[in-house]
mmCIF file of C-alpha atoms in Angstrom:
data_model
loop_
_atom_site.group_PDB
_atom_site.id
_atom_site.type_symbol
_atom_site.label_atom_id
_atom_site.label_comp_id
_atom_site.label_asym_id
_atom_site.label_seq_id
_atom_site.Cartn_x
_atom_site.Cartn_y
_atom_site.Cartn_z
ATOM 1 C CA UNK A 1 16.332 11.318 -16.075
ATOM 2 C CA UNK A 2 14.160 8.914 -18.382
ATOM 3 C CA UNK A 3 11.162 7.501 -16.633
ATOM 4 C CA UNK A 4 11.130 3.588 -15.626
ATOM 5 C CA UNK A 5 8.644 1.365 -18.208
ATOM 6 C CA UNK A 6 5.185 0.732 -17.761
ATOM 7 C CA UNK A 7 4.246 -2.221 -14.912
ATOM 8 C CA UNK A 8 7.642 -0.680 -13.245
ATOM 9 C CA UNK A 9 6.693 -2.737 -9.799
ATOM 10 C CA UNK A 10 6.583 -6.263 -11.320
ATOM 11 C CA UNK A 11 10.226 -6.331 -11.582
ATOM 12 C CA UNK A 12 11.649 -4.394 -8.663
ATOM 13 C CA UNK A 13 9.294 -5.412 -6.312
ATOM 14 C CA UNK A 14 10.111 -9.455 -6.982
ATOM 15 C CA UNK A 15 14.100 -8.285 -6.788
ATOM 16 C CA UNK A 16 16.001 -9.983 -3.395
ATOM 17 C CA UNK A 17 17.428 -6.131 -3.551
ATOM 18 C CA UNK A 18 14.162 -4.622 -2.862
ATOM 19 C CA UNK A 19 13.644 -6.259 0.303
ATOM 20 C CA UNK A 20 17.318 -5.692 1.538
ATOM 21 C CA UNK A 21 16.758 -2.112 0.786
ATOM 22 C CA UNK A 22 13.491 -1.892 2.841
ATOM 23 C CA UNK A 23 14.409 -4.678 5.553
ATOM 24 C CA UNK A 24 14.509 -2.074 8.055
ATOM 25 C CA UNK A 25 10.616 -1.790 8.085
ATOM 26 C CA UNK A 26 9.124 -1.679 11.481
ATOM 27 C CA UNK A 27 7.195 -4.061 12.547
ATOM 28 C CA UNK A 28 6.294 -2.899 15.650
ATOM 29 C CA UNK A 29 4.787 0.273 14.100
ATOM 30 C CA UNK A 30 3.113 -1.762 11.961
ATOM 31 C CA UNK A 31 1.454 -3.642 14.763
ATOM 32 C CA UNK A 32 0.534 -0.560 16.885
ATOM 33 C CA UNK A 33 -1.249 0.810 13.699
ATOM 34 C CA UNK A 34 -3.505 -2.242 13.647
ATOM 35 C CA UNK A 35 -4.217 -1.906 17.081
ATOM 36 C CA UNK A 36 -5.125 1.561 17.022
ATOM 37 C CA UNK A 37 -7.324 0.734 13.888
ATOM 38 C CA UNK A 38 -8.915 -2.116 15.490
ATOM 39 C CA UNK A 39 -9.863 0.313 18.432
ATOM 40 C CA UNK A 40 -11.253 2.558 16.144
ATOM 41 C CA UNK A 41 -12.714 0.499 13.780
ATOM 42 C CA UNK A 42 -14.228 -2.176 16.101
ATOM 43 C CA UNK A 43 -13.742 -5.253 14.418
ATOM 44 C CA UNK A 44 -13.874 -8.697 15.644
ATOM 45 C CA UNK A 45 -13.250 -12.378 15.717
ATOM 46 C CA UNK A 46 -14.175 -13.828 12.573
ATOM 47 C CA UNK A 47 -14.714 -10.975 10.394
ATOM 48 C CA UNK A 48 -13.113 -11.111 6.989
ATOM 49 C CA UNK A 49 -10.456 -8.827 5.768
ATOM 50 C CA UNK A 50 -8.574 -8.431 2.290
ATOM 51 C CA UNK A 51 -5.143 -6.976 2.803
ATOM 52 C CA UNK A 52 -4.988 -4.996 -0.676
ATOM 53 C CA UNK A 53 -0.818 -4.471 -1.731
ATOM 54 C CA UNK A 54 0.015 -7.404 0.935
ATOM 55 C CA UNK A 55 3.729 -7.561 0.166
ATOM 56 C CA UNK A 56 5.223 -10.141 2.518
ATOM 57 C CA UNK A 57 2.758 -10.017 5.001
ATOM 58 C CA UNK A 58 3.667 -8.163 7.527
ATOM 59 C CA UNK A 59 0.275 -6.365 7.923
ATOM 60 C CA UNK A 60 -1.836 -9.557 7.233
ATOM 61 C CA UNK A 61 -0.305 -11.895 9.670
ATOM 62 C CA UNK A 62 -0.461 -9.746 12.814
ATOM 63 C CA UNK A 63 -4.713 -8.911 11.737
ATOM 64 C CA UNK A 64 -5.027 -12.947 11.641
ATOM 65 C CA UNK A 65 -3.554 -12.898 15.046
ATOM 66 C CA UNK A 66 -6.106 -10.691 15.969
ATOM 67 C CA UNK A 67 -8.305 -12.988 15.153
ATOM 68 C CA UNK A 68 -9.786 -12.067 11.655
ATOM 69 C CA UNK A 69 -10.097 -14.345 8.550
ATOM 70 C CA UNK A 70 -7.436 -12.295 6.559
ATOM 71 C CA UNK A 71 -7.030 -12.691 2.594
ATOM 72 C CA UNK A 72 -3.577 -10.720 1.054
ATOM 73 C CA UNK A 73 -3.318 -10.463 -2.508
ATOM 74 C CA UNK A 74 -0.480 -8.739 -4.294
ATOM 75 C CA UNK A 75 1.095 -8.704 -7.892
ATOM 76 C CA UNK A 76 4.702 -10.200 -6.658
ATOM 77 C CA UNK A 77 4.664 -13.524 -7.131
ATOM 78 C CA UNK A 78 7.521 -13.493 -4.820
ATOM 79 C CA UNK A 79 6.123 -12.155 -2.014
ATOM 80 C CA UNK A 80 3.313 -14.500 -2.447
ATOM 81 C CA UNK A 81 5.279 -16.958 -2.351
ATOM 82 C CA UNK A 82 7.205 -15.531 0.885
ATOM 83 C CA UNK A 83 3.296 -15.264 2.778
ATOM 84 C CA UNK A 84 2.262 -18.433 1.673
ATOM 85 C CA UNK A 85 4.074 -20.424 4.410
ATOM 86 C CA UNK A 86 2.145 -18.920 7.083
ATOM 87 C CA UNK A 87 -1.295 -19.907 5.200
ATOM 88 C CA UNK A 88 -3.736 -21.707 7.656
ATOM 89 C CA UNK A 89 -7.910 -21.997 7.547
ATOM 90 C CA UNK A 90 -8.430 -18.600 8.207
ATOM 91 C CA UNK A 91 -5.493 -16.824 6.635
ATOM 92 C CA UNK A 92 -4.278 -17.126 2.140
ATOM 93 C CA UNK A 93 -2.659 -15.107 -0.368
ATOM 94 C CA UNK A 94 -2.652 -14.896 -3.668
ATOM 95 C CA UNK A 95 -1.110 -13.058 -7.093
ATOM 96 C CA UNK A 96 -3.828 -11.146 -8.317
ATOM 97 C CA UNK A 97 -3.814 -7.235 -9.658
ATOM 98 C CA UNK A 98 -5.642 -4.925 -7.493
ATOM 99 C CA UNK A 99 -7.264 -3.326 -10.818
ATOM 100 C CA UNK A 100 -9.372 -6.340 -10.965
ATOM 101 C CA UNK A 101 -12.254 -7.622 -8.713
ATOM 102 C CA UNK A 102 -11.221 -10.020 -6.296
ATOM 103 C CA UNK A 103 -14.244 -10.572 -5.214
ATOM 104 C CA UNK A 104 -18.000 -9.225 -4.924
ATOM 105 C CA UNK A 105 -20.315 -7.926 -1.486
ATOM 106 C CA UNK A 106 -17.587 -10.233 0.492
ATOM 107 C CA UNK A 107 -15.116 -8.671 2.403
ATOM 108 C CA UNK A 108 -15.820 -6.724 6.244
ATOM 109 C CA UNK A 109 -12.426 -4.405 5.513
ATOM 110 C CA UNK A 110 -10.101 -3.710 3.275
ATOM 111 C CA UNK A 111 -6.713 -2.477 4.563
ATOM 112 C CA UNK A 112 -4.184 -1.115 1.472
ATOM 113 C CA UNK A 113 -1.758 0.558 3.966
ATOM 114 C CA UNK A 114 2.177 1.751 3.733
ATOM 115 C CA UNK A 115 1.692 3.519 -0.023
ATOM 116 C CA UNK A 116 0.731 0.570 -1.876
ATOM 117 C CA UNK A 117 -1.149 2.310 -3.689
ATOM 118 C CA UNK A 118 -0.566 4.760 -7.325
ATOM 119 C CA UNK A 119 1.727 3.005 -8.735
ATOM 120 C CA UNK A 120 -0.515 2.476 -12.537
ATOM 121 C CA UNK A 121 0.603 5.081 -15.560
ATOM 122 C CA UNK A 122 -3.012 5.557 -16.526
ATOM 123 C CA UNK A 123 -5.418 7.317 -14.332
ATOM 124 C CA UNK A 124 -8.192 5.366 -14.801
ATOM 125 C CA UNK A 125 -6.206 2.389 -13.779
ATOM 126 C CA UNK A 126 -6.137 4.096 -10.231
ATOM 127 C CA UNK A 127 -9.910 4.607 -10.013
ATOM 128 C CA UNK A 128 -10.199 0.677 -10.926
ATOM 129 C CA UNK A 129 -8.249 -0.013 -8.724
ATOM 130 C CA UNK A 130 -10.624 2.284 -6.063
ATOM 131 C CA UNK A 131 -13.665 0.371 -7.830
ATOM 132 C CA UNK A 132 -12.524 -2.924 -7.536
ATOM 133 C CA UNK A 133 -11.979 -2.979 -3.912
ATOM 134 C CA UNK A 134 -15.396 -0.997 -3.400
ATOM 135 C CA UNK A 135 -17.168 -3.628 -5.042
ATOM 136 C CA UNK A 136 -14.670 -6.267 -2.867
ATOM 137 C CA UNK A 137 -17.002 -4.934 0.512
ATOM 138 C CA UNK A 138 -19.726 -5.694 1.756
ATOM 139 C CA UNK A 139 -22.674 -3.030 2.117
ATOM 140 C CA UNK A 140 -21.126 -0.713 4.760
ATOM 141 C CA UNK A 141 -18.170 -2.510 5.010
ATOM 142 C CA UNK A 142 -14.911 -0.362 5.426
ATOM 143 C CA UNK A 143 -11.671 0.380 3.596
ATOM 144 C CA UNK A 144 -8.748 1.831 4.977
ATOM 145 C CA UNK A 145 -6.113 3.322 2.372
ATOM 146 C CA UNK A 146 -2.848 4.450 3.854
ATOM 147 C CA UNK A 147 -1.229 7.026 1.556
ATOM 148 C CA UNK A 148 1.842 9.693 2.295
ATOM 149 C CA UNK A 149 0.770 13.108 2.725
ATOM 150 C CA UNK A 150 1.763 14.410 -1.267
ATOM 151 C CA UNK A 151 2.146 17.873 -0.572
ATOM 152 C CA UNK A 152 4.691 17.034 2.233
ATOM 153 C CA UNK A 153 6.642 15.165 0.721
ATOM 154 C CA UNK A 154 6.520 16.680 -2.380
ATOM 155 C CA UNK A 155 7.733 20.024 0.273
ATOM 156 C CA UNK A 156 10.958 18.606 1.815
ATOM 157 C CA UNK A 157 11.753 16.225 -0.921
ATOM 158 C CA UNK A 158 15.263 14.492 -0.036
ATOM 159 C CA UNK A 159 16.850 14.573 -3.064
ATOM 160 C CA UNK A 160 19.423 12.313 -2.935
ATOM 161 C CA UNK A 161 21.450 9.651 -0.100
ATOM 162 C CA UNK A 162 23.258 6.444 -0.162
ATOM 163 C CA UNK A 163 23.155 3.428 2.007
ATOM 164 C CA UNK A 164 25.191 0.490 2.186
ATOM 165 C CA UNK A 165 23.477 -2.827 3.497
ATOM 166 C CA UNK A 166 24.757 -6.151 3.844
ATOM 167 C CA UNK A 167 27.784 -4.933 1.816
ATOM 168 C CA UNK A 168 25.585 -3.668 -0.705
ATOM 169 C CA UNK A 169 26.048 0.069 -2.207
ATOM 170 C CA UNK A 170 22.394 1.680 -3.007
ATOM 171 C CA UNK A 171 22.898 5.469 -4.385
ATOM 172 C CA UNK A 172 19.164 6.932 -4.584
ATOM 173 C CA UNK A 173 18.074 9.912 -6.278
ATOM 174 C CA UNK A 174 14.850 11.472 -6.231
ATOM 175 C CA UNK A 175 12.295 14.170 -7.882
ATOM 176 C CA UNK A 176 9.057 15.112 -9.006
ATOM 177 C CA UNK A 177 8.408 14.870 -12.741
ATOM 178 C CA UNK A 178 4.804 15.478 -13.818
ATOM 179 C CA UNK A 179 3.087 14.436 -10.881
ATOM 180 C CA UNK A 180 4.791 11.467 -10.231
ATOM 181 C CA UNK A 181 7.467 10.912 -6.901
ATOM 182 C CA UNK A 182 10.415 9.333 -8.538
ATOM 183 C CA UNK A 183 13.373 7.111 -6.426
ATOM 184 C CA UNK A 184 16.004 6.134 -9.051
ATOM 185 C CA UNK A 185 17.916 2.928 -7.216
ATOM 186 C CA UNK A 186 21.579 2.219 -8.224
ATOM 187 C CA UNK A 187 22.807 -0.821 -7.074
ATOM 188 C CA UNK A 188 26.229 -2.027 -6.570
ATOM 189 C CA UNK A 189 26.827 -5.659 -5.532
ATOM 190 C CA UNK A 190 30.073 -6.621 -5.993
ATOM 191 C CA UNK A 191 30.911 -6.617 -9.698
ATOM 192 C CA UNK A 192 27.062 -6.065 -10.386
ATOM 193 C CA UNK A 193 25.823 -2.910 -10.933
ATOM 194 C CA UNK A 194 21.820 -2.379 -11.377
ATOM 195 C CA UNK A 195 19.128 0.291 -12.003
ATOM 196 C CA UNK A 196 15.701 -0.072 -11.160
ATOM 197 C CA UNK A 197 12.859 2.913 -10.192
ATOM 198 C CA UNK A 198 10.034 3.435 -8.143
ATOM 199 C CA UNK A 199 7.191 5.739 -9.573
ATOM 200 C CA UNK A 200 4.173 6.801 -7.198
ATOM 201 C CA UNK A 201 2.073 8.770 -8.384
ATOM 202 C CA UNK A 202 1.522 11.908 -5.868
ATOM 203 C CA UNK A 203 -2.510 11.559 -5.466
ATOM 204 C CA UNK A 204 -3.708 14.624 -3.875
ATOM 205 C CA UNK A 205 -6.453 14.567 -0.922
ATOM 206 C CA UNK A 206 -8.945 16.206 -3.777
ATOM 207 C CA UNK A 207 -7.991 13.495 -6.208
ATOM 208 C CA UNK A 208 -8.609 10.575 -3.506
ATOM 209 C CA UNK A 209 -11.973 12.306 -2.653
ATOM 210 C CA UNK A 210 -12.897 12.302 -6.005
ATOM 211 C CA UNK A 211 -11.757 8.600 -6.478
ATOM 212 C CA UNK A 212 -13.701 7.563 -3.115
ATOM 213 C CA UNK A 213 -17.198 9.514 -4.841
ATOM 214 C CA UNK A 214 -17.095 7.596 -7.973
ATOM 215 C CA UNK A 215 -16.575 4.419 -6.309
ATOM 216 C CA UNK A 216 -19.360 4.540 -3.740
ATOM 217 C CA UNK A 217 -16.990 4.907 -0.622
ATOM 218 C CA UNK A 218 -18.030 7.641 1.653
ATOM 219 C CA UNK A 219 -15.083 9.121 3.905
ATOM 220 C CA UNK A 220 -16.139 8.397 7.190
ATOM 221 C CA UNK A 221 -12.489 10.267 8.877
ATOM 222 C CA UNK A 222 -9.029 11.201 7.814
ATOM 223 C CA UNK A 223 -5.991 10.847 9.805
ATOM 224 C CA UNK A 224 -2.533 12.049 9.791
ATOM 225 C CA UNK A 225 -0.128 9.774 10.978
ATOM 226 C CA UNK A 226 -0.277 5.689 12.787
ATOM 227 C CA UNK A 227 -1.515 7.131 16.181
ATOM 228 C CA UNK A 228 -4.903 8.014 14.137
ATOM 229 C CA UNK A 229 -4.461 11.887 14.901
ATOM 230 C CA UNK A 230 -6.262 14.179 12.807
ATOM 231 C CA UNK A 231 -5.070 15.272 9.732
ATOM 232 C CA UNK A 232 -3.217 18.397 9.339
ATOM 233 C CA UNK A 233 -1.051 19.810 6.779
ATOM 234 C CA UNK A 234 2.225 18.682 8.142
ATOM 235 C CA UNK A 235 0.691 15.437 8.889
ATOM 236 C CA UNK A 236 3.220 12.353 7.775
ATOM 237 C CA UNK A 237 0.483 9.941 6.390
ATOM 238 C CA UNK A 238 -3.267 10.527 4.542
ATOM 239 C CA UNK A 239 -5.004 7.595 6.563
ATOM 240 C CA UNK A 240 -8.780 7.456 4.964
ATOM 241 C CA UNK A 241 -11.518 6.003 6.945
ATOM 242 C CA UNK A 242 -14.449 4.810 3.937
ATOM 243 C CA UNK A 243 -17.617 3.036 4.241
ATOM 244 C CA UNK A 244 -19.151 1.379 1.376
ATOM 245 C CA UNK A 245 -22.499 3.250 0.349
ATOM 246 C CA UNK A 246 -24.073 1.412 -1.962
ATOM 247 C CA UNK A 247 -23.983 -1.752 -4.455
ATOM 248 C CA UNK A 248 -21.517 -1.773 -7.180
#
């Protein structure tokens, strides 16, 4: 199977078929998780938070409604667009590419959560990425980076399913190919047929560590799934606690 082109997520991710294929996405789960993180974490009224691989929202708006001043960037224009309604004093979005700095010594937390991360071909453009937001915190501010458990998923791989939603045939394949997690999307829509991929990079808990070092983020804990239980081998998720050590 040939691998997608570079910048792979700029088209599928603004495609109406990528958010009928994911549409299903809890938001409930995502809610608890920010509860459990606020419990953990501490934070409070008025402290400011980037939402790092935002998508529509989903994440952002329920943190606002917690009461923090909540910034979401992400590189879909479209879902920019989508989040942009909801904008209020305390609560924006913009298109911008988490390999460059947002901002400097600003933010309280950053939250990239649900695998929005490893999508770049180049290695270094995943330690920029890393960088970037380390330099987006304030001194011991702290970053929260949501990541599937690689070695489990690369372990009971699906390989292939089909779904049909709102009358629309999706026929996914998937497999590992030189480190990277690859879902091949077929479309059917009628007369239309389309192909699109997803490529993640499977970042190993050594890698991240490694990434956190040269960035100045020192893990602080590492959980296994939304409940914020520890992490284990058959854990679901790689939830990393940082804290920002030093000046970038």
């Amino acid at each position: 199977m040939a691998l997608a082109k570079k910048e792979w997520f700029s088209e599928w991710f603004n495609s109406p078929y990528y958010h009928i294929l994911y549409k299903h996405r809890d938001f409930e789960e995502a809610e608890n998780f920010i509860d459990n993180l606020q419990e953990t974490l501490k934070f409070v009224e008025g402290q400011t938070a980037l939402d790092l691989g935002c998508g529509r929202g989903r994440h952002a708006f329920y943190m606002h409604k917690k009461g923090l001043n909540v910034t979401g960037i992400d590189l879909s224009e479209e879902n920019i667009a989508f989040a942009s309604k909801s904008e209020d004093e305390t609560l924006h979005f913009f298109v911008h590419d988490m390999r460059n700095v947002f901002a400097e010594n600003h933010f309280d937390y950053i939250f990239n959560l649900f695998t929005s991360f490893g999508y770049f071909d180049e290695e270094n453009d995943n330690i920029q990425a890393i960088k970037a937001a380390s330099t987006a915190l304030r001194p011991k501010g702290r970053m929260v980076l949501d990541f599937f458990n690689t070695e489990k998923v690369i372990r009971n791989l699906q390989q292939k399913n089909e779904a049909i939603i709102d009358g629309i045939q999706f026929n996914i394949s998937r497999m590992v190919y030189e480190g990277w997690i690859i879902k091949d999307i077929k479309i059917k829509d009628g007369s239309s047929e389309l192909h699109f991929q997803e490529r993640v990079k499977g970042v190993k808990r050594e890698e991240f560590e490694n990434y956190f070092k040269f960035a100045g983020l020192k893990i602080l804990n590492l959980y296994g799934n939304y409940e914020l239980q520890p992490f284990e081998s058959e854990s679901d998720r790689m939830i990393f606690i940082l804290e920002k050590e030093n000046y970038n």
